[in-house]
Amino acid sequence: MSEIINVENVTYRYDDEDQRAALQDVSFSVTKGEWVAIIGPNGSGKSTLAKTINGLIEPDNGDVTVGGLALNEKNVWSIREMVGMVFQNPDNQFVGSTVQDDVAFGLENLGIPREEMIERVRDALDKVNMLEYAEREPARLSGGQKQRVAIAGIVALRPAIMILDEATSMLDPQGREEVLRTVKEVKEQENLSVLSITHDIDEAAAANRVLVMRDGQMIQEGTPESIFSYGEKLIEMGLDLPFPERLKASLKKQGIDVPQDYLTEEGMVDWLWTYVSKK
Amino acid sequence: MMEKLIFGRYIPGHSFIHKLDPRSKLMGAIWFIIIIFLANNWLTYLALTVFVLTAVKLSEINPKFFINGVKPLIWLILFTVILQILFTSGQTIWFRLGPVVISQEGMLNGVFIFMRFVLIIFMSTILTLTTMPLSLTDAIEFLLRPLNAVKVPVHEIALMLSIALRFVPTLMDETEKIMNAQRARGIDFGEGNIYQQMKSIVPLLIPLFVSSFNRAEELATAMEARGYKGGEGRTKYRQLAWENRDTIVMIAFGLLSVGLFLLRT
């Protein structure tokens, strides 16, 4: 599989005076069509890392390559065409005066002809199920709907990579689920690579691979299953415990011998009924 | 809070005036304000009144809204009218008391000024009630475009205008939230003398400013991430369409102007 993002030994300091670098010697790569989640406590450098990928931040040291192009002054706009970013606050990234204007904003920037723009806007809004809201103004949308419009704005650009920078953190559980489902569907349809930065356990569980950051360093890497098997240590990593882990911890307190490996909800149900029937 | 704002008081509809291109409406309204100063006798004012009432009728909007548009300004209008009546001297003097003179000319002048005010308000009300704020910014951008030649950043002005409009309701919501949060901490808004009232605004104003700065930064980052690099090489999603009815309206304005020229004394 081909690598679409490659970050090598990236170091970045917001302020030269700073003792601690926001990113210290970070290296990782994402292959095409992969969903990678980056987790870590606040201030661990996750968002900074996301911004280095589309050139919003220029690293002090190290190389970033996106889709075969090295990130530099010359390539930055071509790279931004490949990378779509959805940010945290749905209100502050809504540029257009109506839903369709906002989706069209990125296309206007690229100088796409109007006929194609109309078609792409419709198509993108249809993909996120917001077509009937095309004429609405942002003030009349819910947070989840605004985030879906932000996703549509990215989908319309047909990027190869979508970065979600805590895109679900300001939403209620329903809106969060809605947005994640939308991203999953779009990812399958368009074979996108997704890089999601999150504190949300479900979002991390949906990923193919999880990277853990702390104090600007990449400290762990693995499948969600292997990361979730850290149990209690997950809280230090800035994540919540998944429900099966919480159940296991409570059972352990009752003196029940539980398996060490991470179990999904179905796995937990299987284990529970075998355990009960053996008794 | 939103109801008090003039912007966004757009009333959706499908009348002849609603369907007009915002450019023709904006140009018409501005032109009307210029030519109204040509009028100086009964006939010209009659022509203008007939013209405005026809437009009101065509907009299919409840006349109540127009009366409401005049209401907040009524004291200013009456004040100006009364000053005109009292201090215009003329040939046919009806009453004199020191510097105060009531003459036939003064009376007439007062009535004309009253009509001038009302007609201008009616015309601009037609514009704001039948045009979406969004279309208005499009029209402003189009009409300012010639200024590009003298290095006026028209695209930037239009972008700022449309972002400003888009954030009006968002900032209103936030103002309300901060006010309530500060009330919960014991701040009385609108209480006490002027000095105290001004002082109580500070805990509202500063957080609002700070959050606007943060908003601006986040918005700029999001715009850049979506490939915004300035006005050059951009295409436009919204397009204005000039149709026959717009030409008809322009012709009507032309005829009105010529008519005023001929009828004025």
Coordinates of N, CA and C in Angstrom, one line a residue, chain A residues 17-221:
Chain A
E17 N 11.5 31.0 22.5 CA 11.9 31.0 23.9 C 11.4 29.8 24.7
D18 N 10.4 29.2 24.1 CA 9.8 28.0 24.8 C 10.8 26.9 25.1
Q19 N 10.7 26.5 26.3 CA 11.6 25.4 26.8 C 11.2 24.1 26.0
R20 N 9.9 23.9 26.0 CA 9.5 22.6 25.5 C 8.9 22.8 24.1
A21 N 9.3 21.9 23.2 CA 8.8 22.0 21.8 C 7.4 21.5 21.8
A22 N 6.5 22.1 20.9 CA 5.1 21.5 20.8 C 5.2 20.2 20.1
L23 N 6.1 20.0 19.2 CA 6.3 18.7 18.6 C 7.8 18.3 18.7
Q24 N 8.1 17.2 19.1 CA 9.5 16.8 19.3 C 9.8 15.5 18.5
D25 N 10.5 15.7 17.4 CA 10.9 14.5 16.6 C 9.8 13.5 16.3
V26 N 8.7 14.0 15.8 CA 7.6 13.1 15.5 C 7.7 12.5 14.1
S27 N 7.5 11.2 14.0 CA 7.5 10.6 12.7 C 6.3 9.6 12.7
F28 N 5.6 9.6 11.6 CA 4.5 8.6 11.4 C 4.1 8.7 9.9
S29 N 3.4 7.7 9.5 CA 2.9 7.7 8.1 C 1.5 7.2 8.1
V30 N 0.8 7.6 7.0 CA -0.6 7.1 6.8 C -0.7 6.5 5.4
T31 N -1.2 5.3 5.3 CA -1.4 4.7 3.9 C -2.7 5.1 3.3
K32 N -2.8 5.0 2.0 CA -4.0 5.4 1.3 C -5.2 4.6 1.9
G33 N -6.3 5.3 2.1 CA -7.6 4.6 2.5 C -7.6 4.2 4.0
E34 N -6.5 4.6 4.7 CA -6.5 4.2 6.1 C -7.1 5.3 7.0
W35 N -7.7 4.8 8.2 CA -8.2 5.8 9.2 C -7.3 5.7 10.4
V36 N -6.7 6.8 10.6 CA -5.7 6.9 11.8 C -6.3 7.9 12.8
A37 N -6.3 7.5 14.0 CA -6.7 8.4 15.1 C -5.5 8.8 15.9
I38 N -5.4 10.1 16.2 CA -4.4 10.5 17.1 C -5.0 10.9 18.4
I39 N -4.6 10.3 19.5 CA -5.1 10.7 20.8 C -4.0 11.2 21.7
G40 N -4.4 11.8 22.8 CA -3.5 12.3 23.8 C -4.1 13.4 24.6
P41 N -3.5 13.7 25.8 CA -4.2 14.7 26.6 C -4.1 16.1 26.0
N42 N -4.8 17.1 26.5 CA -4.7 18.5 26.0 C -3.2 18.9 26.1
G43 N -2.8 19.7 25.1 CA -1.5 20.2 25.1 C -0.4 19.2 24.7
S44 N -0.8 18.1 24.1 CA 0.2 17.1 23.7 C 0.7 17.3 22.3
G45 N 0.1 18.3 21.6 CA 0.6 18.6 20.3 C -0.1 18.0 19.1
K46 N -1.3 17.4 19.4 CA -2.1 16.8 18.3 C -2.5 17.8 17.2
S47 N -3.1 18.9 17.7 CA -3.6 19.9 16.7 C -2.4 20.5 15.9
T48 N -1.3 20.7 16.6 CA -0.2 21.3 16.0 C 0.3 20.3 14.8
L49 N 0.3 19.1 15.2 CA 0.7 18.1 14.2 C -0.3 18.1 12.9
A50 N -1.6 18.2 13.2 CA -2.5 18.3 12.1 C -2.2 19.5 11.2
K51 N -1.9 20.6 11.9 CA -1.6 21.9 11.1 C -0.4 21.8 10.3
T52 N 0.6 21.0 10.7 CA 1.8 20.9 9.9 C 1.6 20.1 8.6
I53 N 0.5 19.3 8.6 CA 0.3 18.4 7.5 C -0.2 19.2 6.3
N54 N -1.0 20.3 6.5 CA -1.4 21.1 5.3 C -0.7 22.4 5.3
G55 N 0.4 22.5 6.0 CA 1.2 23.7 5.8 C 0.7 25.0 6.5
L56 N -0.3 24.8 7.4 CA -0.7 26.0 8.2 C 0.4 26.4 9.2
I57 N 1.3 25.4 9.5 CA 2.4 25.6 10.4 C 3.6 25.0 9.6
E58 N 4.7 25.8 9.7 CA 5.9 25.3 9.0 C 6.9 24.7 10.1
P59 N 7.2 23.4 10.0 CA 8.0 22.8 11.0 C 9.4 23.4 11.0
D60 N 10.0 23.5 12.2 CA 11.4 24.0 12.3 C 12.4 23.0 11.8
N61 N 12.1 21.7 11.9 CA 12.9 20.6 11.5 C 12.1 19.5 11.0
G62 N 12.7 18.7 10.1 CA 12.0 17.5 9.6 C 11.3 17.8 8.3
D63 N 10.7 16.7 7.8 CA 10.1 16.7 6.4 C 8.7 16.2 6.5
V64 N 7.8 16.9 5.8 CA 6.5 16.4 5.6 C 6.2 16.1 4.1
T65 N 5.7 14.9 3.8 CA 5.4 14.6 2.4 C 3.9 14.2 2.3
V66 N 3.2 14.9 1.5 CA 1.8 14.5 1.3 C 1.5 14.2 -0.2
G67 N 1.0 12.9 -0.4 CA 0.7 12.5 -1.7 C 1.9 12.6 -2.7
G68 N 3.1 12.4 -2.2 CA 4.3 12.4 -3.0 C 4.9 13.8 -3.1
L69 N 4.2 14.8 -2.6 CA 4.8 16.2 -2.7 C 5.4 16.6 -1.4
A70 N 6.6 17.1 -1.4 CA 7.2 17.6 -0.2 C 6.6 18.9 0.1
L71 N 6.3 19.1 1.4 CA 5.7 20.4 1.8 C 6.7 21.5 1.8
N72 N 6.5 22.4 0.9 CA 7.3 23.6 0.9 C 6.5 24.8 0.3
E73 N 7.1 25.9 0.3 CA 6.4 27.1 -0.2 C 5.7 26.9 -1.5
K74 N 6.3 26.2 -2.4 CA 5.8 26.0 -3.8 C 4.6 25.1 -3.8
N75 N 4.7 24.0 -3.0 CA 3.7 23.0 -3.1 C 2.5 23.2 -2.2
V76 N 2.6 24.2 -1.3 CA 1.6 24.2 -0.2 C 0.2 24.3 -0.7
W77 N -0.1 25.0 -1.8 CA -1.5 25.1 -2.3 C -1.9 23.8 -2.9
S78 N -1.0 23.1 -3.6 CA -1.4 21.8 -4.2 C -1.7 20.8 -3.1
I79 N -0.9 20.9 -2.0 CA -1.1 20.0 -0.8 C -2.5 20.4 -0.2
R80 N -2.8 21.6 0.0 CA -4.1 22.0 0.6 C -5.2 21.5 -0.2
E81 N -5.0 21.4 -1.5 CA -6.1 20.8 -2.4 C -6.3 19.4 -2.0
M82 N -5.2 18.7 -1.6 CA -5.4 17.3 -1.3 C -5.9 17.0 0.1
V83 N -5.7 18.0 1.0 CA -6.0 17.8 2.4 C -7.2 18.6 2.8
G84 N -8.3 18.0 3.2 CA -9.4 18.8 3.7 C -9.5 18.7 5.2
M85 N -9.7 19.8 5.8 CA -9.6 19.9 7.3 C -11.0 20.3 7.9
V86 N -11.5 19.6 8.9 CA -12.7 20.0 9.6 C -12.2 20.4 11.0
F87 N -12.6 21.6 11.4 CA -12.1 22.1 12.7 C -13.1 21.9 13.8
Q88 N -12.7 22.3 15.0 CA -13.5 22.0 16.2 C -14.8 22.8 16.3
N89 N -14.7 24.1 16.2 CA -15.9 24.9 16.4 C -16.7 25.1 15.2
P90 N -17.9 24.6 15.1 CA -18.7 24.6 13.9 C -19.0 26.0 13.5
D91 N -19.1 27.0 14.4 CA -19.5 28.3 14.1 C -18.4 29.1 13.4
N92 N -17.1 28.8 13.9 CA -16.0 29.7 13.4 C -15.4 29.2 12.1
Q93 N -15.9 28.2 11.5 CA -15.3 27.8 10.2 C -16.4 27.9 9.1
F94 N -17.5 28.4 9.5 CA -18.6 28.6 8.5 C -18.4 30.0 7.8
V95 N -18.0 29.9 6.6 CA -17.6 31.2 5.9 C -18.8 31.8 5.2
G96 N -19.6 30.9 4.5 CA -20.7 31.3 3.6 C -21.9 31.8 4.4
S97 N -22.7 32.6 3.7 CA -23.9 33.1 4.3 C -25.0 32.1 4.4
T98 N -25.0 31.1 3.5 CA -26.0 30.0 3.5 C -25.2 28.7 3.4
V99 N -25.9 27.6 3.6 CA -25.2 26.3 3.5 C -24.6 26.1 2.1
Q100 N -25.3 26.4 1.1 CA -24.7 26.1 -0.2 C -23.5 27.0 -0.5
D101 N -23.6 28.3 -0.1 CA -22.5 29.2 -0.3 C -21.2 28.7 0.5
D102 N -21.4 28.1 1.6 CA -20.3 27.7 2.4 C -19.6 26.5 1.7
V103 N -20.5 25.6 1.2 CA -19.9 24.4 0.5 C -19.2 24.8 -0.7
A104 N -19.7 25.9 -1.4 CA -19.1 26.3 -2.6 C -17.8 27.1 -2.4
F105 N -17.6 27.6 -1.1 CA -16.4 28.5 -0.9 C -15.1 27.9 -1.3
G106 N -14.8 26.6 -1.0 CA -13.6 26.0 -1.3 C -13.4 25.9 -2.9
L107 N -14.6 25.6 -3.5 CA -14.6 25.4 -5.0 C -14.3 26.7 -5.6
E108 N -14.9 27.8 -5.1 CA -14.6 29.1 -5.7 C -13.2 29.5 -5.6
N109 N -12.5 29.1 -4.5 CA -11.1 29.4 -4.3 C -10.3 28.7 -5.4
L110 N -10.7 27.5 -5.8 CA -10.0 26.7 -6.8 C -10.3 27.2 -8.2
G111 N -11.3 28.1 -8.3 CA -11.6 28.6 -9.7 C -12.3 27.5 -10.5
I112 N -13.1 26.7 -9.9 CA -13.9 25.7 -10.6 C -15.0 26.4 -11.4
P113 N -15.3 26.1 -12.6 CA -16.4 26.7 -13.4 C -17.7 26.5 -12.7
R114 N -18.6 27.5 -12.9 CA -19.9 27.6 -12.1 C -20.7 26.3 -12.3
E115 N -20.9 25.8 -13.5 CA -21.8 24.7 -13.8 C -21.3 23.5 -13.0
E116 N -20.0 23.2 -13.0 CA -19.5 22.1 -12.3 C -19.6 22.3 -10.8
M117 N -19.5 23.6 -10.3 CA -19.6 23.9 -8.9 C -21.0 23.6 -8.4
I118 N -22.0 23.9 -9.2 CA -23.4 23.7 -8.8 C -23.6 22.2 -8.6
E119 N -23.1 21.4 -9.6 CA -23.3 20.0 -9.5 C -22.5 19.4 -8.3
R120 N -21.3 19.9 -8.1 CA -20.5 19.3 -7.0 C -21.1 19.7 -5.6
V121 N -21.7 20.9 -5.5 CA -22.3 21.3 -4.2 C -23.5 20.4 -3.9
R122 N -24.3 20.2 -4.9 CA -25.5 19.4 -4.8 C -25.1 18.0 -4.3
D123 N -24.1 17.4 -5.0 CA -23.6 16.1 -4.8 C -23.1 16.0 -3.3
A124 N -22.3 17.0 -2.9 CA -21.7 16.9 -1.6 C -22.7 17.0 -0.5
L125 N -23.7 17.9 -0.7 CA -24.8 18.1 0.3 C -25.6 16.8 0.3
D126 N -25.8 16.2 -0.8 CA -26.6 14.9 -0.8 C -25.8 13.8 0.0
K127 N -24.5 13.8 -0.2 CA -23.7 12.8 0.6 C -23.9 12.9 2.1
V128 N -24.0 14.1 2.6 CA -24.1 14.3 4.0 C -25.5 14.5 4.5
N129 N -26.5 14.3 3.5 CA -27.9 14.4 3.9 C -28.3 15.8 4.3
M130 N -27.8 16.8 3.6 CA -28.1 18.2 4.0 C -28.7 18.9 2.8
L131 N -29.1 18.2 1.8 CA -29.6 18.8 0.6 C -30.8 19.7 0.8
E132 N -31.7 19.3 1.7 CA -32.9 20.1 1.9 C -32.6 21.4 2.7
Y133 N -31.4 21.5 3.2 CA -31.1 22.6 4.0 C -30.2 23.6 3.2
A134 N -30.1 23.4 1.9 CA -29.2 24.2 1.1 C -29.3 25.7 1.2
E135 N -30.6 26.2 1.4 CA -30.8 27.6 1.4 C -30.7 28.2 2.8
R136 N -30.6 27.3 3.8 CA -30.6 27.8 5.2 C -29.4 28.6 5.6
E137 N -29.6 29.5 6.6 CA -28.5 30.3 7.1 C -27.9 29.5 8.3
P138 N -26.6 29.7 8.6 CA -26.0 29.0 9.6 C -26.6 29.2 11.0
A139 N -27.2 30.4 11.2 CA -27.8 30.6 12.5 C -29.0 29.7 12.8
R140 N -29.5 29.1 11.7 CA -30.7 28.3 11.9 C -30.4 26.8 11.9
L141 N -29.1 26.4 12.0 CA -28.7 25.0 12.0 C -28.2 24.6 13.4
S142 N -28.3 23.3 13.7 CA -27.7 22.8 14.9 C -26.2 22.6 14.7
G143 N -25.5 22.4 15.9 CA -24.1 22.2 15.8 C -23.7 21.0 14.9
G144 N -24.4 19.9 15.0 CA -24.1 18.7 14.2 C -24.4 19.0 12.7
Q145 N -25.4 19.7 12.5 CA -25.7 20.0 11.1 C -24.6 20.9 10.5
K146 N -24.1 21.9 11.3 CA -23.1 22.8 10.8 C -21.8 22.0 10.5
Q147 N -21.5 21.0 11.4 CA -20.3 20.2 11.2 C -20.5 19.3 9.9
R148 N -21.8 18.9 9.6 CA -22.0 18.1 8.4 C -21.8 19.0 7.2
V149 N -22.2 20.3 7.3 CA -21.9 21.2 6.2 C -20.4 21.4 6.0
A150 N -19.7 21.5 7.1 CA -18.2 21.6 7.0 C -17.6 20.4 6.3
I151 N -18.2 19.2 6.6 CA -17.7 18.0 5.9 C -18.1 18.0 4.4
A152 N -19.3 18.5 4.1 CA -19.7 18.6 2.7 C -18.8 19.6 2.0
G153 N -18.4 20.7 2.7 CA -17.4 21.6 2.0 C -16.1 20.9 1.6
I154 N -15.7 20.0 2.5 CA -14.5 19.2 2.2 C -14.7 18.2 1.1
V155 N -15.9 17.5 1.2 CA -16.2 16.4 0.2 C -16.3 17.0 -1.2
A156 N -16.9 18.3 -1.3 CA -17.0 18.9 -2.6 C -15.6 19.1 -3.2
L157 N -14.6 19.3 -2.4 CA -13.3 19.5 -3.0 C -12.6 18.2 -3.5
R158 N -13.2 17.1 -3.1 CA -12.7 15.8 -3.5 C -11.3 15.6 -3.1
P159 N -11.0 15.8 -1.8 CA -9.6 15.6 -1.4 C -9.2 14.1 -1.2
A160 N -7.9 13.9 -1.1 CA -7.5 12.5 -0.8 C -7.5 12.2 0.7
I161 N -7.3 13.3 1.5 CA -7.2 13.1 2.9 C -8.2 14.0 3.6
M162 N -8.8 13.5 4.7 CA -9.6 14.3 5.5 C -9.1 14.3 6.9
I163 N -8.8 15.5 7.4 CA -8.3 15.6 8.8 C -9.5 16.2 9.7
L164 N -9.8 15.5 10.7 CA -10.8 15.9 11.7 C -10.1 16.4 12.9
D165 N -10.0 17.7 13.1 CA -9.3 18.2 14.3 C -10.3 18.4 15.4
E166 N -10.6 17.4 16.2 CA -11.6 17.4 17.3 C -12.9 17.9 16.7
A167 N -13.3 17.4 15.6 CA -14.5 17.9 14.9 C -15.7 17.5 15.6
T168 N -15.7 16.6 16.5 CA -16.9 16.2 17.2 C -17.0 16.6 18.7
S169 N -15.9 17.3 19.1 CA -15.8 17.6 20.5 C -16.9 18.5 21.1
M170 N -17.5 19.4 20.2 CA -18.4 20.3 20.7 C -19.9 19.9 20.5
L171 N -20.0 18.6 20.1 CA -21.4 18.1 19.7 C -22.0 17.2 20.8
D172 N -23.3 17.1 20.8 CA -23.9 16.2 21.7 C -23.8 14.8 21.2
P173 N -24.0 13.7 22.0 CA -23.8 12.4 21.6 C -24.4 12.0 20.2
Q174 N -25.6 12.6 20.0 CA -26.4 12.3 18.8 C -25.7 12.9 17.6
G175 N -25.3 14.2 17.7 CA -24.6 14.9 16.7 C -23.3 14.3 16.4
R176 N -22.6 13.8 17.4 CA -21.3 13.1 17.2 C -21.4 11.9 16.4
E177 N -22.5 11.1 16.8 CA -22.7 9.8 16.1 C -23.0 10.1 14.6
E178 N -23.9 11.1 14.4 CA -24.3 11.5 13.0 C -23.0 11.9 12.2
V179 N -22.2 12.7 12.8 CA -21.0 13.2 12.0 C -20.1 12.0 11.7
L180 N -19.9 11.1 12.7 CA -19.0 10.0 12.5 C -19.5 9.1 11.4
R181 N -20.8 8.8 11.5 CA -21.4 8.0 10.4 C -21.2 8.6 9.1
T182 N -21.4 9.9 9.0 CA -21.2 10.6 7.7 C -19.8 10.4 7.2
V183 N -18.8 10.6 8.1 CA -17.4 10.5 7.7 C -17.1 9.1 7.2
K184 N -17.7 8.1 7.9 CA -17.4 6.7 7.6 C -18.0 6.4 6.2
E185 N -19.2 6.9 5.9 CA -19.8 6.6 4.6 C -19.0 7.3 3.5
V186 N -18.6 8.5 3.7 CA -17.9 9.3 2.7 C -16.6 8.6 2.5
K187 N -15.9 8.2 3.5 CA -14.6 7.5 3.4 C -14.7 6.2 2.6
E188 N -15.8 5.5 2.8 CA -16.0 4.2 2.0 C -16.2 4.6 0.5
Q189 N -17.1 5.5 0.3 CA -17.4 5.9 -1.1 C -16.2 6.4 -1.9
E190 N -15.4 7.3 -1.2 CA -14.4 8.0 -2.0 C -13.0 7.4 -1.7
N191 N -12.9 6.4 -0.9 CA -11.6 5.8 -0.5 C -10.7 6.9 0.0
L192 N -11.2 7.6 1.0 CA -10.4 8.7 1.6 C -9.5 8.1 2.7
S193 N -8.4 8.8 2.9 CA -7.6 8.6 4.1 C -8.1 9.6 5.2
V194 N -8.3 9.1 6.4 CA -8.9 9.9 7.4 C -7.9 10.0 8.6
L195 N -7.6 11.2 9.0 CA -6.7 11.4 10.2 C -7.6 12.1 11.2
S196 N -8.0 11.5 12.3 CA -8.8 12.1 13.2 C -8.2 12.3 14.6
I197 N -8.3 13.6 15.0 CA -7.7 13.9 16.3 C -8.8 14.0 17.3
T198 N -8.8 13.3 18.4 CA -10.0 13.1 19.2 C -9.7 12.7 20.6
H199 N -10.7 13.0 21.5 CA -10.8 12.5 22.8 C -11.9 11.5 22.9
D200 N -12.6 11.3 21.8 CA -13.8 10.4 21.9 C -13.4 9.0 21.6
I201 N -13.8 8.1 22.5 CA -13.4 6.7 22.5 C -14.0 6.0 21.2
D202 N -15.2 6.4 20.9 CA -15.9 5.7 19.7 C -15.2 6.1 18.4
E203 N -14.7 7.3 18.4 CA -14.0 7.8 17.2 C -12.7 7.1 17.1
A204 N -12.0 6.9 18.2 CA -10.7 6.2 18.2 C -11.0 4.7 17.8
A205 N -12.1 4.1 18.3 CA -12.4 2.7 18.1 C -12.7 2.5 16.6
A206 N -13.2 3.5 15.9 CA -13.5 3.4 14.5 C -12.2 3.3 13.6
A207 N -11.1 3.7 14.2 CA -9.9 3.9 13.4 C -9.2 2.5 13.1
N208 N -8.4 2.5 12.0 CA -7.6 1.3 11.8 C -6.4 1.2 12.7
R209 N -5.9 2.4 13.0 CA -4.7 2.5 13.8 C -4.8 3.7 14.7
V210 N -4.2 3.6 15.9 CA -4.3 4.7 16.9 C -2.9 5.1 17.2
L211 N -2.6 6.4 17.2 CA -1.3 6.9 17.7 C -1.6 7.7 18.9
V212 N -0.7 7.5 19.9 CA -0.8 8.2 21.2 C 0.3 9.2 21.3
M213 N -0.1 10.5 21.6 CA 0.9 11.5 21.8 C 0.9 12.0 23.3
R214 N 2.1 12.4 23.7 CA 2.1 13.1 25.0 C 3.3 14.0 25.0
D215 N 3.1 15.2 25.5 CA 4.2 16.2 25.6 C 4.9 16.4 24.2
G216 N 4.2 16.4 23.2 CA 4.8 16.6 21.9 C 5.5 15.4 21.3
Q217 N 5.4 14.3 21.9 CA 6.1 13.1 21.4 C 5.1 12.0 21.1
M218 N 5.4 11.2 20.2 CA 4.6 10.0 19.8 C 5.0 8.9 20.8
I219 N 4.1 8.5 21.7 CA 4.6 7.5 22.7 C 4.1 6.1 22.4
Q220 N 3.0 5.9 21.7 CA 2.5 4.6 21.5 C 1.9 4.6 20.1
E221 N 1.8 3.4 19.5 CA 1.1 3.2 18.2 C 0.6 1.8 18.2

